[in-house]
Coordinates of C-alpha atoms in Angstrom, one line a residue:
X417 CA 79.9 116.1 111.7
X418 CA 78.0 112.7 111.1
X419 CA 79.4 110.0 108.9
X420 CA 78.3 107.6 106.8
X421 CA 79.8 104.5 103.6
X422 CA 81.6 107.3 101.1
X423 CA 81.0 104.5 98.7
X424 CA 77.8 106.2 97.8
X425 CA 75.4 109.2 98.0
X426 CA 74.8 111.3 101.3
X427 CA 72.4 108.7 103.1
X428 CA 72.6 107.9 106.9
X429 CA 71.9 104.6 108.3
X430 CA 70.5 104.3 112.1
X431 CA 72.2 100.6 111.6
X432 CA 73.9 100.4 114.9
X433 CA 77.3 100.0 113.9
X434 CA 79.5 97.9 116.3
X435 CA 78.6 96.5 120.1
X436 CA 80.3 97.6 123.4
X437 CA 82.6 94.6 123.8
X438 CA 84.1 94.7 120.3
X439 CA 84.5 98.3 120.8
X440 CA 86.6 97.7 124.1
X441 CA 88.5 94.7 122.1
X442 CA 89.3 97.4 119.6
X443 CA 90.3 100.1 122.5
X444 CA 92.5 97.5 123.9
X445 CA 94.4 96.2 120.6
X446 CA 95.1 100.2 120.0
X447 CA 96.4 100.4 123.8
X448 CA 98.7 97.3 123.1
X449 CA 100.3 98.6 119.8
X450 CA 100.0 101.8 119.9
X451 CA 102.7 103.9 121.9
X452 CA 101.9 107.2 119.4
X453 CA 105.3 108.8 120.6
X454 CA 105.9 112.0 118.5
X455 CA 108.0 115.2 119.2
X456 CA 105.2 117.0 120.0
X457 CA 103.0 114.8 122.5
X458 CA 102.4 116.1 125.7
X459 CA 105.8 114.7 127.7
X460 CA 103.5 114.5 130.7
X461 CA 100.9 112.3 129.2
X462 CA 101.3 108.9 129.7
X463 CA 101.3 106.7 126.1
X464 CA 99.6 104.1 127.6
X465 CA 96.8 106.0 130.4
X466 CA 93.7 107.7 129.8
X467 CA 94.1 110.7 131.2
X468 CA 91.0 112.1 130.2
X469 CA 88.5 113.2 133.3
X470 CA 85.5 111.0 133.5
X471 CA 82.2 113.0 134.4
X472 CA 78.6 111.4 135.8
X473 CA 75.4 111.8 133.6
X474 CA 74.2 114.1 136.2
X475 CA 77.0 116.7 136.0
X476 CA 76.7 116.8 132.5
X477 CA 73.0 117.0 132.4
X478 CA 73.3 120.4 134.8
X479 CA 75.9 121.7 132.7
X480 CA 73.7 122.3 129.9
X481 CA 70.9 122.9 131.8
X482 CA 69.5 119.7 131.2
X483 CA 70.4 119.7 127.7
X484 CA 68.4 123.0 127.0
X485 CA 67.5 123.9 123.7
X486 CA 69.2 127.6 123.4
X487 CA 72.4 125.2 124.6
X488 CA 72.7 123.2 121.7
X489 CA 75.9 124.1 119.0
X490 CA 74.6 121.7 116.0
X491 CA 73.9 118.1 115.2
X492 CA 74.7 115.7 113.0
X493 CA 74.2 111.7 112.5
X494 CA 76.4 111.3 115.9
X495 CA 74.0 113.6 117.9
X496 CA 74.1 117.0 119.1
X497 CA 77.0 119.2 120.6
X498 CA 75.9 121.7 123.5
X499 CA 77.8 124.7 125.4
X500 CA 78.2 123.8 129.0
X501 CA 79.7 125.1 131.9
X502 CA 81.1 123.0 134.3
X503 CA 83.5 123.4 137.4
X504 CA 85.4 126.0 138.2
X505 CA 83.1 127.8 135.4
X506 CA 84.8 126.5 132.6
X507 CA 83.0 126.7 129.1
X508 CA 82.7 123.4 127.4
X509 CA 81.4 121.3 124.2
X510 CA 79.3 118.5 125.3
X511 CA 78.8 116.3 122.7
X512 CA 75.6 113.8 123.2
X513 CA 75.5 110.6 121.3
X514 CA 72.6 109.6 119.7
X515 CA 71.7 106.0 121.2
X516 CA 70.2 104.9 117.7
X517 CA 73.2 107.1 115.9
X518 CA 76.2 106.6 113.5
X519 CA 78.5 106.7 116.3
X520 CA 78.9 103.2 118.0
X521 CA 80.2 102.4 121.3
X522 CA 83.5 101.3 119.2
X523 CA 83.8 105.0 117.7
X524 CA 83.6 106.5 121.0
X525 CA 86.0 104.4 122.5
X526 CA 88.8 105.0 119.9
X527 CA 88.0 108.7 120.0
X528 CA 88.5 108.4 123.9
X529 CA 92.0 106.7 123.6
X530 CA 93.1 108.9 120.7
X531 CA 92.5 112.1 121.7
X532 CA 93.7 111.1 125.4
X533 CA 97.0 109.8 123.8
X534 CA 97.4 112.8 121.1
X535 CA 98.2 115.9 122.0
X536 CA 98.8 119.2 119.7
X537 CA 97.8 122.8 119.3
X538 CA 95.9 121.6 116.6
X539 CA 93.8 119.2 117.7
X540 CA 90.9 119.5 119.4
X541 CA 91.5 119.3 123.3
X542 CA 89.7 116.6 125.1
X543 CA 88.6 117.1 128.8
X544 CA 86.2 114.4 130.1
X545 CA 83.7 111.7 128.6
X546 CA 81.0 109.9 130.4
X547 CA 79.7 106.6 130.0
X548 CA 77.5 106.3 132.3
X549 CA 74.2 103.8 131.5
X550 CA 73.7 103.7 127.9
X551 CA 75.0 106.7 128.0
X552 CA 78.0 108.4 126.0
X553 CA 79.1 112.1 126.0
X554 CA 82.7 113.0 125.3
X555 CA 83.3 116.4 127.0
X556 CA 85.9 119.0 124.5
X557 CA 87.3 122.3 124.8
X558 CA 84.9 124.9 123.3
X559 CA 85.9 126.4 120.2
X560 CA 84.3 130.1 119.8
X561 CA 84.3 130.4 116.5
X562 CA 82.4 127.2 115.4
X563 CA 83.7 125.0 112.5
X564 CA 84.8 126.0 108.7
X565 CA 81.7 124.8 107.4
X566 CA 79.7 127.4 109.4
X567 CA 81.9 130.4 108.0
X568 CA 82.1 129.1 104.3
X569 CA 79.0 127.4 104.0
X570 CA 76.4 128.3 106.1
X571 CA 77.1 131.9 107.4
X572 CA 74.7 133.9 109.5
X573 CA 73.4 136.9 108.5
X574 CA 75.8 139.9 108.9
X575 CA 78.9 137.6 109.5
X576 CA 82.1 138.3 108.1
X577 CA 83.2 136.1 105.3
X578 CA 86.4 134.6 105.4
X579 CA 89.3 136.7 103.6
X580 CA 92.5 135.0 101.7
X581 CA 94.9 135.5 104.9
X582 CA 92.6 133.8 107.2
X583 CA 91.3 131.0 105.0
X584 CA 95.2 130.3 104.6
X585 CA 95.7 130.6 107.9
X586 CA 92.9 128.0 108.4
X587 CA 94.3 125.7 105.9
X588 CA 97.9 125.8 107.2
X589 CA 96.8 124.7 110.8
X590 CA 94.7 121.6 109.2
X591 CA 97.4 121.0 107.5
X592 CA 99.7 120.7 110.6
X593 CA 97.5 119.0 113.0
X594 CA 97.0 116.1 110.0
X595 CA 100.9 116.0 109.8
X596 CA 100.7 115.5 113.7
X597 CA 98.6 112.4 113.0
X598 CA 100.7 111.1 110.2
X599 CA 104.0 111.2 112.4
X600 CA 102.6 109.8 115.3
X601 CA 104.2 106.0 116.2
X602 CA 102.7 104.5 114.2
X603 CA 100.9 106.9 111.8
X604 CA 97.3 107.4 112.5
X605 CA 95.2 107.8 109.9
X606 CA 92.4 110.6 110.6
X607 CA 89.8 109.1 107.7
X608 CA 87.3 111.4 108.0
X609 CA 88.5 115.0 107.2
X610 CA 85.9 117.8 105.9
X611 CA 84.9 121.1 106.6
X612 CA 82.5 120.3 109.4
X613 CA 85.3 118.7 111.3
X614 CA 88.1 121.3 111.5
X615 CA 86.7 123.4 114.6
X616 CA 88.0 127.3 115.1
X617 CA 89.4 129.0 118.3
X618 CA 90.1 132.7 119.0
X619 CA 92.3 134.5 116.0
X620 CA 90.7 131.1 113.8
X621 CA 93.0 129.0 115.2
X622 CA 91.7 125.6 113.2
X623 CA 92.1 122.5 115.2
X624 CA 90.9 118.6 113.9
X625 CA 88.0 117.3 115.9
X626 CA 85.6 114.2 115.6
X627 CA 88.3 110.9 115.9
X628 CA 85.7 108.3 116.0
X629 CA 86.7 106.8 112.5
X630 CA 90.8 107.2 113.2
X631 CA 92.8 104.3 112.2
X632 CA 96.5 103.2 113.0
X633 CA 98.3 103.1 109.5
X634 CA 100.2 100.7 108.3
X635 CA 103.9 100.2 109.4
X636 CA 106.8 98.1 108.5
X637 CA 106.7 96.5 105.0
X638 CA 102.5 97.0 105.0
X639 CA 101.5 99.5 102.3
X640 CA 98.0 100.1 103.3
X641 CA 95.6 98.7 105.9
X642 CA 92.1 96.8 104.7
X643 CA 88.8 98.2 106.2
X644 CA 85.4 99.0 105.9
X645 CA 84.7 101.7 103.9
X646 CA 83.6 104.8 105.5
X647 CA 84.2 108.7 105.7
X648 CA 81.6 111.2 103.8
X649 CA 80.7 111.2 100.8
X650 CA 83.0 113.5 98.4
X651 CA 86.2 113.7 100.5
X652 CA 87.3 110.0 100.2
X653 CA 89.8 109.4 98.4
X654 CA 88.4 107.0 94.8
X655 CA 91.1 104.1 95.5
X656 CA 90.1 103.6 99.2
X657 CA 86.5 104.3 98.1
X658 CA 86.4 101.2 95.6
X659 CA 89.3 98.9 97.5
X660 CA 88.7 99.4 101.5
X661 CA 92.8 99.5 101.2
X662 CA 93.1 103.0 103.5
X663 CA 96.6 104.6 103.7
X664 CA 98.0 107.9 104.5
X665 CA 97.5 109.3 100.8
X666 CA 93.9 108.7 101.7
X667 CA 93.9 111.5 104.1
X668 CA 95.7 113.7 101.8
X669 CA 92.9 113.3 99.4
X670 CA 90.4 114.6 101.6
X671 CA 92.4 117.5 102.3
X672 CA 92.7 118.3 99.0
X673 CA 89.1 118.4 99.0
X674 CA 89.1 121.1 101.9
X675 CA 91.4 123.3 100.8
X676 CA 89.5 123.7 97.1
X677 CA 86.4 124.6 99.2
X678 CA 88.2 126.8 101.3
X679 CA 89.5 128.6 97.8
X680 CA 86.4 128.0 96.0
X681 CA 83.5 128.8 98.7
X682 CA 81.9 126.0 97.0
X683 CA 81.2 122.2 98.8
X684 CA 82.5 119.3 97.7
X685 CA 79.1 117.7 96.8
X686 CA 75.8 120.0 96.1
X687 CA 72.6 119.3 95.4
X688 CA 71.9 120.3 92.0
X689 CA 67.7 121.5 90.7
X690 CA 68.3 119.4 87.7
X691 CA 69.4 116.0 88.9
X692 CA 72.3 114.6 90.0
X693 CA 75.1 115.6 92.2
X694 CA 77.7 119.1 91.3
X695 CA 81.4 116.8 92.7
X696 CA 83.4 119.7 93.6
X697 CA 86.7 117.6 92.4
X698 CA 85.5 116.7 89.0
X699 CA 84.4 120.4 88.2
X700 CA 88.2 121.4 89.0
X701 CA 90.1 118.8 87.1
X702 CA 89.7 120.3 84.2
X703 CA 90.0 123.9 85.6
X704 CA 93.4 122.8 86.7
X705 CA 94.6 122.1 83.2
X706 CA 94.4 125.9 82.2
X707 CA 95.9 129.1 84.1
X708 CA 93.7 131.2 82.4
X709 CA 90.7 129.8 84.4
X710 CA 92.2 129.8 87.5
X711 CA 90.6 133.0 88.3
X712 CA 87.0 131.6 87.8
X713 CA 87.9 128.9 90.8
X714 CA 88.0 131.3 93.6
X715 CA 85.6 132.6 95.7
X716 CA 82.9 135.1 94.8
X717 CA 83.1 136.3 98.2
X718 CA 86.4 137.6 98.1
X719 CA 85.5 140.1 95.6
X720 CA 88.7 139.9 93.6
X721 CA 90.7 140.8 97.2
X722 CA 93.3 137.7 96.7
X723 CA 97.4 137.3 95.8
X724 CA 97.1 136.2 92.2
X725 CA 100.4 134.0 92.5
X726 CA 99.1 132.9 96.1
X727 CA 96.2 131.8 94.8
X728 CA 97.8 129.9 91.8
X729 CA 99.7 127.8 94.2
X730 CA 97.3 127.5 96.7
X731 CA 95.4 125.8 93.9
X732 CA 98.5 123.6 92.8
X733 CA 98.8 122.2 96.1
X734 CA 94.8 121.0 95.7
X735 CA 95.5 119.6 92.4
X736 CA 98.4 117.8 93.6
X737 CA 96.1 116.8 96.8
X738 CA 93.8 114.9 94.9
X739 CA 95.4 113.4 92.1
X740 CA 93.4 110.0 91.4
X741 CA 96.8 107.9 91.8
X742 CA 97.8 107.9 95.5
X743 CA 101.3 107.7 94.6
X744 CA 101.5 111.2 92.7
X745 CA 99.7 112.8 95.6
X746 CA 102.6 115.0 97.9
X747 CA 103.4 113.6 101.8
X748 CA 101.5 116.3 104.0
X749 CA 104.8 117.4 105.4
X750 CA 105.2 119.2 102.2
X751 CA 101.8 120.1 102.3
X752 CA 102.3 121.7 105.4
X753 CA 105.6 123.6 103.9
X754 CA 103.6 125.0 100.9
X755 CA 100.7 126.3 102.9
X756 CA 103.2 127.6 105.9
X757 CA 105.0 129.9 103.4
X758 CA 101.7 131.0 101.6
X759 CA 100.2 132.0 105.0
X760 CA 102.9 134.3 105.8
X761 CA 102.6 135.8 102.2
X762 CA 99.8 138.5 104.1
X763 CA 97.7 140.4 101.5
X764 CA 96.4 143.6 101.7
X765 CA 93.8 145.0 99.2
X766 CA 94.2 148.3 100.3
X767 CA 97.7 149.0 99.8
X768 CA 97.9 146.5 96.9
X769 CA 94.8 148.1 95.1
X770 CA 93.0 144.5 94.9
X771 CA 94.3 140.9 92.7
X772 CA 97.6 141.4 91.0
X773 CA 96.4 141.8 87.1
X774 CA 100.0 141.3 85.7
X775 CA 101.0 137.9 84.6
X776 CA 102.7 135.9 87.9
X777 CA 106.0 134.6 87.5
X778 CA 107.5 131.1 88.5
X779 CA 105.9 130.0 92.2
X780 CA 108.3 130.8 94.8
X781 CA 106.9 128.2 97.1
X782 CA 108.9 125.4 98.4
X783 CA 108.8 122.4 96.1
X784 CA 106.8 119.3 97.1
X785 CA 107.3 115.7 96.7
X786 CA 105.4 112.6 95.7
X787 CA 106.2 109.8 97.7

């Protein structure tokens, strides 16, 4: 869940990033143009109030057992998540920032404000922050099921692997809560989307967490907004990457990145024994090019148990994700139309006696566009 310049390799810096009062400059230039209307924002939220609860050190600290050990969920270059329980015996995230972190005061600021302002099924529900002293907590709903990257990366022993209905299942609810973002007024741009990010309720119900890097996109006759560059290394996108200039195709990049790990079971950067870097993207390019290796893309783990024809167009929609011209990549409305329809394509192994062997015909999936 950390973050770091996706300029270059993997490395953290314990640079503190940003102090509190240009954090709370930044909070209140995002209060001032920001309204973040959409059709599905919670009509009781207020577009211009916090309505998030704000909790005392103290509480928190009991929640968790004073931050116990057999409490903690994970950790990253942010700090570390714990289960809590707080009033009225609800089960909650705590997530603890590390004082000499990634995550400045600014980041937790904007991730207060945006995730008090947005609302949708999938997104990640904030209750309650604390800043209390130096410190910060931000206080979320608990997802069960932990994040993507625990289920296609770093399983446990005995778990269940993902099958093709779920990981589309996953995929399609990304997809919607990063169309959520990109129809807010005015677009937010969610900058740092990756495996370890999209969190997983009962029935994997995938919902986007971790706002701290969120942007507002440009609007009117602005193309793209100028910024530092930052995000994790292997989902930015190459032109925000070199240029700073960050638009919504940027975030369409990155999802492109997710969904060929979600069909691949493989990250988007590895380590490799023999030097260097394995970049997920550039291993697929060429893959792309020929049908007859689209079969070597997916997953081991599925064990052949996949739609052929789903699978072919589940991969179109990645290659079309992270084209290296913004321009040619598809709006994620249309992303969001492909991966709905392939989602409700169920498959079943059994009664299908495994993959499809005969030659698929022309995809049936709605058409995207470019622009």
């Amino acid at each position: 869940m950390g973050w770091f310049p996706c300029s270059g390799p993997s490395k953290q810096t314990s640079k503190k990033k940003n102090s509190v009062d240009s954090g709370r400059h930044s909070t209140d230039k995002l209060k001032s143009k920001n309204s973040l209307r959409s059709k599905e924002v919670d009509k009781d939220a207020g577009s211009n109030q916090i309505a998030a609860k704000t909790f005392i050190f103290r509480d928190l600290a009991a929640a968790t057992k004073n931050f116990r050990g057999d409490f903690l969920l994970g950790e990253g270059g942010f700090g570390r998540v714990y289960k809590g329980v707080i009033e009225s015996n609800q089960v909650v995230a705590i997530k603890q920032l590390d004082r000499n972190g990634l995550q400045g005061n600014r980041e937790f600021l904007v991730e207060v404000l945006m995730l008090s302002l947005l609302h949708h099924p999938n997104l990640v529900n904030l209750i309650g922050y604390c800043a209390d002293g130096d410190q910060r907590l931000l206080v979320y709903e608990y997802m069960p099921l932990g994040s993507l990257e625990d289920h296609l990366h770093d399983p446990t022993p005995g778990k269940e692997r993902l099958d093709w209905n779920t990981r589309m299942k996953i995929a399609a609810g990304a997809a919607k809560g990063l169309e959520y973002l990109h129809s807010a007024s005015p677009p937010v741009i969610y900058r740092d989307l990756k495996c370890s990010n999209i969190l997983l309720g009962e029935g994997y119900h995938a919902k986007l967490s971790d706002f701290g890097l969120a942007k507002l996109g440009p609007v009117g006759d602005n193309t793209h907004v100028s910024t530092r560059v930052m995000g994790t290394y292997g989902y930015c996108a190459p032109e925000y990457a070199m240029t700073g200039q960050l638009t919504l195709k940027s975030d369409v990049y990155s999802f492109g990145v997710v969904l060929l790990e979600i069909i691949t079971g493989r990250k988007a950067i590895e380590s490799s024994k023999t030097g260097g870097d394995f970049n997920l993207v550039i291993w697929a390019r060429p893959l792309f090019k020929d049908r007859r290796k689209f079969s070597q893309m997916a997953d081991p783990m599925l064990q052949g148990h996949y739609p052929v024809r789903g699978m072919y167009q589940a991969l179109a929609v990645a290659a079309m994700c992270v084209q290296e011209q913004p321009n040619m990549r598809p709006v994620i409305a249309d992303v969001v139309t492909a991966l709905t329809y392939l989602a409700s394509q169920k498959f079943d192994h059994e009664t299908r006696g495994g993959i499809q062997t005969s030659r698929p015909g022309p995809a049936t999936s709605p058409r995207m566009k470019r622009w």
